[in-house]
GROMACS .gro file of C-alpha atoms in nm:
model
  272
    1MET     CA    1  -1.696  -2.380   2.224
    2ASP     CA    2  -1.386  -2.594   2.284
    3GLU     CA    3  -1.183  -2.585   1.964
    4ASP     CA    4  -1.001  -2.904   2.065
    5ALA     CA    5  -1.324  -3.104   2.065
    6ASP     CA    6  -1.401  -3.323   1.763
    7PRO     CA    7  -1.618  -3.117   1.527
    8ALA     CA    8  -1.957  -3.263   1.435
    9PHE     CA    9  -1.916  -3.131   1.079
   10PRO     CA   10  -1.664  -2.917   0.886
   11GLY     CA   11  -1.659  -2.564   1.023
   12ALA     CA   12  -1.866  -2.668   1.324
   13THR     CA   13  -1.688  -2.448   1.578
   14LEU     CA   14  -1.737  -2.140   1.361
   15ALA     CA   15  -2.103  -2.228   1.309
   16TYR     CA   16  -2.148  -2.273   1.684
   17ASP     CA   17  -1.997  -1.931   1.748
   18LEU     CA   18  -2.217  -1.770   1.484
   19ALA     CA   19  -2.527  -1.933   1.634
   20GLY     CA   20  -2.415  -1.824   1.981
   21CYS     CA   21  -2.374  -1.464   1.866
   22LEU     CA   22  -2.720  -1.462   1.713
   23ARG     CA   23  -2.875  -1.601   2.031
   24PHE     CA   24  -2.691  -1.358   2.256
   25TYR     CA   25  -2.745  -1.045   2.049
   26SER     CA   26  -3.099  -1.105   1.925
   27ARG     CA   27  -3.434  -1.271   1.980
   28LEU     CA   28  -3.406  -1.480   1.666
   29PRO     CA   29  -3.512  -1.845   1.721
   30VAL     CA   30  -3.179  -2.015   1.651
   31PRO     CA   31  -3.214  -2.394   1.699
   32PRO     CA   32  -2.937  -2.611   1.848
   33LEU     CA   33  -2.689  -2.728   1.586
   34PRO     CA   34  -2.574  -3.091   1.549
   35GLY     CA   35  -2.311  -3.169   1.812
   36GLU     CA   36  -2.351  -2.832   1.985
   37GLY     CA   37  -2.347  -2.814   2.364
   38ASP     CA   38  -2.605  -2.636   2.575
   39PRO     CA   39  -2.729  -2.348   2.354
   40HIS     CA   40  -2.854  -2.164   2.663
   41ALA     CA   41  -2.523  -2.172   2.852
   42VAL     CA   42  -2.339  -1.848   2.931
   43PRO     CA   43  -2.149  -1.761   2.611
   44ASP     CA   44  -1.771  -1.778   2.611
   45PHE     CA   45  -1.653  -1.447   2.471
   46ARG     CA   46  -1.295  -1.567   2.449
   47THR     CA   47  -1.384  -1.716   2.110
   48LEU     CA   48  -1.750  -1.643   2.033
   49PRO     CA   49  -1.713  -1.283   1.900
   50ARG     CA   50  -1.489  -1.391   1.613
   51MET     CA   51  -1.810  -1.446   1.417
   52LEU     CA   52  -1.973  -1.124   1.535
   53PRO     CA   53  -1.930  -0.936   1.205
   54LEU     CA   54  -2.126  -1.206   1.022
   55ALA     CA   55  -2.384  -1.215   1.301
   56GLY     CA   56  -2.419  -0.837   1.274
   57LEU     CA   57  -2.473  -0.873   0.902
   58VAL     CA   58  -2.755  -1.121   0.965
   59LEU     CA   59  -2.910  -0.893   1.230
   60GLY     CA   60  -2.905  -0.600   0.990
   61LEU     CA   61  -3.078  -0.789   0.708
   62PRO     CA   62  -3.439  -0.771   0.837
   63GLY     CA   63  -3.422  -0.394   0.871
   64ALA     CA   64  -3.258  -0.363   0.529
   65LEU     CA   65  -3.529  -0.572   0.364
   66VAL     CA   66  -3.804  -0.373   0.535
   67MET     CA   67  -3.644  -0.048   0.423
   68LEU     CA   68  -3.608  -0.175   0.067
   69ALA     CA   69  -3.973  -0.282   0.059
   70ALA     CA   70  -4.098   0.045   0.208
   71TRP     CA   71  -3.886   0.248  -0.033
   72GLY     CA   72  -4.014   0.041  -0.324
   73LEU     CA   73  -4.373   0.099  -0.215
   74GLY     CA   74  -4.317   0.473  -0.230
   75LEU     CA   75  -4.348   0.543   0.142
   76GLY     CA   76  -4.066   0.794   0.127
   77PRO     CA   77  -3.723   0.803   0.293
   78PHE     CA   78  -3.833   0.902   0.643
   79LEU     CA   79  -4.093   0.627   0.682
   80ALA     CA   80  -3.870   0.370   0.515
   81ALA     CA   81  -3.583   0.449   0.753
   82THR     CA   82  -3.814   0.450   1.055
   83LEU     CA   83  -3.966   0.113   0.965
   84ALA     CA   84  -3.617  -0.028   0.910
   85LEU     CA   85  -3.507   0.072   1.259
   86THR     CA   86  -3.832  -0.063   1.402
   87ALA     CA   87  -3.755  -0.401   1.249
   88GLY     CA   88  -3.402  -0.390   1.386
   89VAL     CA   89  -3.520  -0.310   1.737
   90LEU     CA   90  -3.769  -0.597   1.725
   91VAL     CA   91  -3.495  -0.838   1.615
   92THR     CA   92  -3.255  -0.739   1.894
   93GLY     CA   93  -3.511  -0.668   2.165
   94ALA     CA   94  -3.364  -0.317   2.199
   95LEU     CA   95  -3.057  -0.477   2.361
   96HIS     CA   96  -2.814  -0.204   2.261
   97GLU     CA   97  -3.060   0.080   2.308
   98ASP     CA   98  -3.120  -0.037   2.664
   99GLY     CA   99  -2.746  -0.025   2.729
  100LEU     CA  100  -2.719   0.324   2.587
  101ALA     CA  101  -3.002   0.452   2.806
  102ASP     CA  102  -2.853   0.297   3.120
  103VAL     CA  103  -2.508   0.440   3.048
  104ALA     CA  104  -2.651   0.786   2.980
  105ASP     CA  105  -2.848   0.782   3.305
  106GLY     CA  106  -2.558   0.645   3.509
  107PHE     CA  107  -2.279   0.857   3.367
  108GLY     CA  108  -2.496   1.167   3.355
  109GLY     CA  109  -2.665   1.134   3.693
  110GLY     CA  110  -2.403   0.976   3.918
  111SER     CA  111  -2.128   1.161   4.099
  112THR     CA  112  -1.913   0.858   4.194
  113PRO     CA  113  -1.836   0.527   4.018
  114ALA     CA  114  -2.041   0.334   4.274
  115ARG     CA  115  -2.341   0.563   4.231
  116ARG     CA  116  -2.315   0.547   3.851
  117LEU     CA  117  -2.316   0.168   3.860
  118GLU     CA  118  -2.612   0.173   4.095
  119ILE     CA  119  -2.810   0.398   3.860
  120MET     CA  120  -2.718   0.180   3.561
  121ARG     CA  121  -2.877  -0.119   3.732
  122ASP     CA  122  -3.202   0.065   3.791
  123SER     CA  123  -3.460  -0.055   3.538
  124ARG     CA  124  -3.628   0.285   3.531
  125ILE     CA  125  -3.527   0.529   3.259
  126GLY     CA  126  -3.433   0.885   3.345
  127ALA     CA  127  -3.404   1.210   3.154
  128TYR     CA  128  -3.049   1.142   3.033
  129GLY     CA  129  -3.145   0.797   2.907
  130GLY     CA  130  -3.459   0.924   2.737
  131VAL     CA  131  -3.271   1.199   2.556
  132ALA     CA  132  -2.993   0.958   2.454
  133LEU     CA  133  -3.246   0.717   2.303
  134MET     CA  134  -3.426   0.997   2.120
  135LEU     CA  135  -3.102   1.130   1.974
  136SER     CA  136  -2.981   0.783   1.876
  137LEU     CA  137  -3.302   0.704   1.688
  138ALA     CA  138  -3.320   1.050   1.529
  139LEU     CA  139  -2.959   1.040   1.408
  140ARG     CA  140  -2.991   0.692   1.261
  141ILE     CA  141  -3.327   0.762   1.096
  142GLY     CA  142  -3.193   1.091   0.959
  143ALA     CA  143  -2.877   0.927   0.827
  144LEU     CA  144  -3.065   0.643   0.657
  145ALA     CA  145  -3.323   0.879   0.510
  146THR     CA  146  -3.045   1.101   0.373
  147LEU     CA  147  -2.870   0.797   0.226
  148LEU     CA  148  -3.194   0.692   0.055
  149ASP     CA  149  -3.218   1.040  -0.098
  150ARG     CA  150  -2.855   1.053  -0.207
  151GLY     CA  151  -2.760   0.695  -0.276
  152GLY     CA  152  -3.072   0.480  -0.304
  153HIS     CA  153  -2.953   0.121  -0.270
  154LEU     CA  154  -2.646   0.239  -0.076
  155ALA     CA  155  -2.873   0.295   0.224
  156VAL     CA  156  -2.959  -0.076   0.228
  157LEU     CA  157  -2.592  -0.169   0.201
  158ALA     CA  158  -2.501   0.086   0.468
  159LEU     CA  159  -2.756  -0.053   0.713
  160VAL     CA  160  -2.624  -0.409   0.705
  161LEU     CA  161  -2.260  -0.300   0.699
  162ALA     CA  162  -2.309  -0.058   0.990
  163ALA     CA  163  -2.476  -0.339   1.186
  164ALA     CA  164  -2.169  -0.556   1.136
  165LEU     CA  165  -1.904  -0.288   1.194
  166SER     CA  166  -2.069  -0.138   1.500
  167ARG     CA  167  -2.098  -0.470   1.683
  168THR     CA  168  -1.738  -0.551   1.601
  169ALA     CA  169  -1.619  -0.209   1.719
  170ALA     CA  170  -1.820  -0.253   2.040
  171LEU     CA  171  -1.579  -0.529   2.144
  172ALA     CA  172  -1.338  -0.248   2.240
  173PRO     CA  173  -1.463  -0.209   2.599
  174LEU     CA  174  -1.447  -0.586   2.656
  175ALA     CA  175  -1.096  -0.604   2.515
  176LEU     CA  176  -0.949  -0.294   2.680
  177LEU     CA  177  -1.122  -0.266   3.018
  178PRO     CA  178  -1.167  -0.494   3.319
  179PRO     CA  179  -1.520  -0.567   3.438
  180ALA     CA  180  -1.659  -0.286   3.650
  181ARG     CA  181  -1.859  -0.544   3.849
  182LEU     CA  182  -1.754  -0.895   3.946
  183ASP     CA  183  -2.115  -1.014   3.922
  184GLY     CA  184  -2.212  -0.843   3.598
  185ALA     CA  185  -2.252  -0.966   3.242
  186GLY     CA  186  -1.920  -0.814   3.144
  187ALA     CA  187  -1.742  -1.041   3.392
  188ALA     CA  188  -1.952  -1.351   3.321
  189VAL     CA  189  -1.882  -1.374   2.948
  190GLY     CA  190  -1.504  -1.325   2.965
  191ARG     CA  191  -1.273  -1.120   2.744
  192PRO     CA  192  -1.203  -1.184   2.375
  193SER     CA  193  -0.861  -1.331   2.300
  194ARG     CA  194  -0.624  -1.158   2.060
  195ARG     CA  195  -0.691  -1.427   1.802
  196THR     CA  196  -1.064  -1.371   1.835
  197LEU     CA  197  -1.025  -0.996   1.793
  198SER     CA  198  -0.798  -1.045   1.492
  199THR     CA  199  -1.049  -1.276   1.326
  200ALA     CA  200  -1.339  -1.040   1.394
  201GLY     CA  201  -1.139  -0.744   1.263
  202ALA     CA  202  -1.042  -0.931   0.947
  203LEU     CA  203  -1.404  -1.027   0.882
  204ALA     CA  204  -1.519  -0.669   0.936
  205LEU     CA  205  -1.255  -0.546   0.692
  206GLY     CA  206  -1.355  -0.815   0.444
  207LEU     CA  207  -1.720  -0.710   0.463
  208THR     CA  208  -1.619  -0.350   0.399
  209LEU     CA  209  -1.419  -0.455   0.093
  210LEU     CA  210  -1.720  -0.650  -0.027
  211GLY     CA  211  -1.925  -0.334   0.017
  212LEU     CA  212  -1.680  -0.149  -0.208
  213THR     CA  213  -1.736  -0.403  -0.484
  214LEU     CA  214  -2.113  -0.348  -0.448
  215GLY     CA  215  -2.089   0.027  -0.497
  216LEU     CA  216  -1.984   0.168  -0.162
  217PRO     CA  217  -1.753   0.467  -0.227
  218LEU     CA  218  -1.396   0.421  -0.109
  219LEU     CA  219  -1.402   0.728   0.113
  220GLY     CA  220  -1.735   0.614   0.258
  221GLY     CA  221  -1.598   0.270   0.344
  222ILE     CA  222  -1.291   0.419   0.509
  223LEU     CA  223  -1.497   0.666   0.710
  224MET     CA  224  -1.737   0.395   0.824
  225LEU     CA  225  -1.451   0.180   0.951
  226VAL     CA  226  -1.253   0.459   1.115
  227LEU     CA  227  -1.541   0.649   1.271
  228ALA     CA  228  -1.705   0.334   1.409
  229ALA     CA  229  -1.377   0.241   1.578
  230LEU     CA  230  -1.322   0.592   1.713
  231ALA     CA  231  -1.674   0.611   1.854
  232ALA     CA  232  -1.636   0.280   2.035
  233LEU     CA  233  -1.296   0.384   2.169
  234GLY     CA  234  -1.450   0.710   2.289
  235VAL     CA  235  -1.717   0.524   2.486
  236THR     CA  236  -1.443   0.297   2.622
  237ALA     CA  237  -1.240   0.594   2.743
  238LEU     CA  238  -1.550   0.749   2.901
  239ALA     CA  239  -1.628   0.424   3.082
  240ARG     CA  240  -1.273   0.399   3.210
  241ARG     CA  241  -1.299   0.746   3.356
  242SER     CA  242  -1.654   0.713   3.487
  243ILE     CA  243  -1.670   0.362   3.636
  244GLY     CA  244  -1.318   0.222   3.597
  245GLY     CA  245  -1.421  -0.063   3.369
  246GLN     CA  246  -1.685  -0.206   3.141
  247THR     CA  247  -2.030  -0.357   3.174
  248GLY     CA  248  -2.278  -0.501   2.926
  249ASP     CA  249  -2.444  -0.160   2.915
  250VAL     CA  250  -2.117   0.002   2.813
  251VAL     CA  251  -2.084  -0.246   2.527
  252GLY     CA  252  -2.436  -0.157   2.415
  253ALA     CA  253  -2.359   0.214   2.428
  254ALA     CA  254  -2.041   0.156   2.226
  255GLN     CA  255  -2.243  -0.026   1.960
  256GLN     CA  256  -2.492   0.258   1.934
  257GLY     CA  257  -2.220   0.520   1.906
  258ALA     CA  258  -2.032   0.315   1.646
  259GLU     CA  259  -2.342   0.259   1.434
  260ILE     CA  260  -2.432   0.628   1.436
  261ALA     CA  261  -2.074   0.724   1.349
  262ALA     CA  262  -2.054   0.472   1.065
  263LEU     CA  263  -2.377   0.593   0.904
  264LEU     CA  264  -2.280   0.959   0.939
  265GLY     CA  265  -1.941   0.883   0.788
  266LEU     CA  266  -2.103   0.745   0.474
  267VAL     CA  267  -2.341   1.041   0.456
  268ALA     CA  268  -2.044   1.276   0.470
  269ALA     CA  269  -1.878   1.089   0.182
  270LEU     CA  270  -2.175   1.125  -0.052
  271PRO     CA  271  -2.234   1.454  -0.234
  272ALA     CA  272  -2.549   1.641  -0.138
   0.00000   0.00000   0.00000
């Protein structure tokens, strides 16, 4: 959205970016806002991701509510965590999981950058992708179930915070790497500006501080932030070495790694 354009209402440009994030990252039916341009246009990632932490928070809420309801109904930690992830996958259309599977197949099965990119475009899932998906789901379900056992309501808080932090951390490949393909999604959406990254980072930090006021342990908050960032940077470094750049799939894989790392960081901070 052009920030120089006359806003239709106070805070309009921020609201447009939040709506754009929700449309791009989920299947939620977000209606056009007053004065907004074409809601189906290719998003402009130079500014749009500044609201990504808040969008991630919204995307994590359905799963958190499902987990809270299942836990309250006495279904136990494993079923509650599994139902929570099911809700999250339905909200996002498995967007990030699809990216993780493609990256695992491409990086694991290709011997050259060109071959890896070719495999990543194949809609079929291979052994590497299947194993990566299984491990991602198992680690997140296990982490959430453990948090329900150890911290109760902290698991709900952790789910929404991890959703926000992981999507923010997953901007690392877009910010640090050139597009691996000129015709891919990574090239079409553009690269976040420094101002956009600063705003997104400040919001992510603010949400973590809010989590501390709601009972998140200090060490847990620090570990969630640091480990999410390190995981995304690790995927970024792997993509640089494997394909010389980033794609939408790489961003999805970075989100998955960051979410797993954030949840495990909080588990490590809570006494058994």
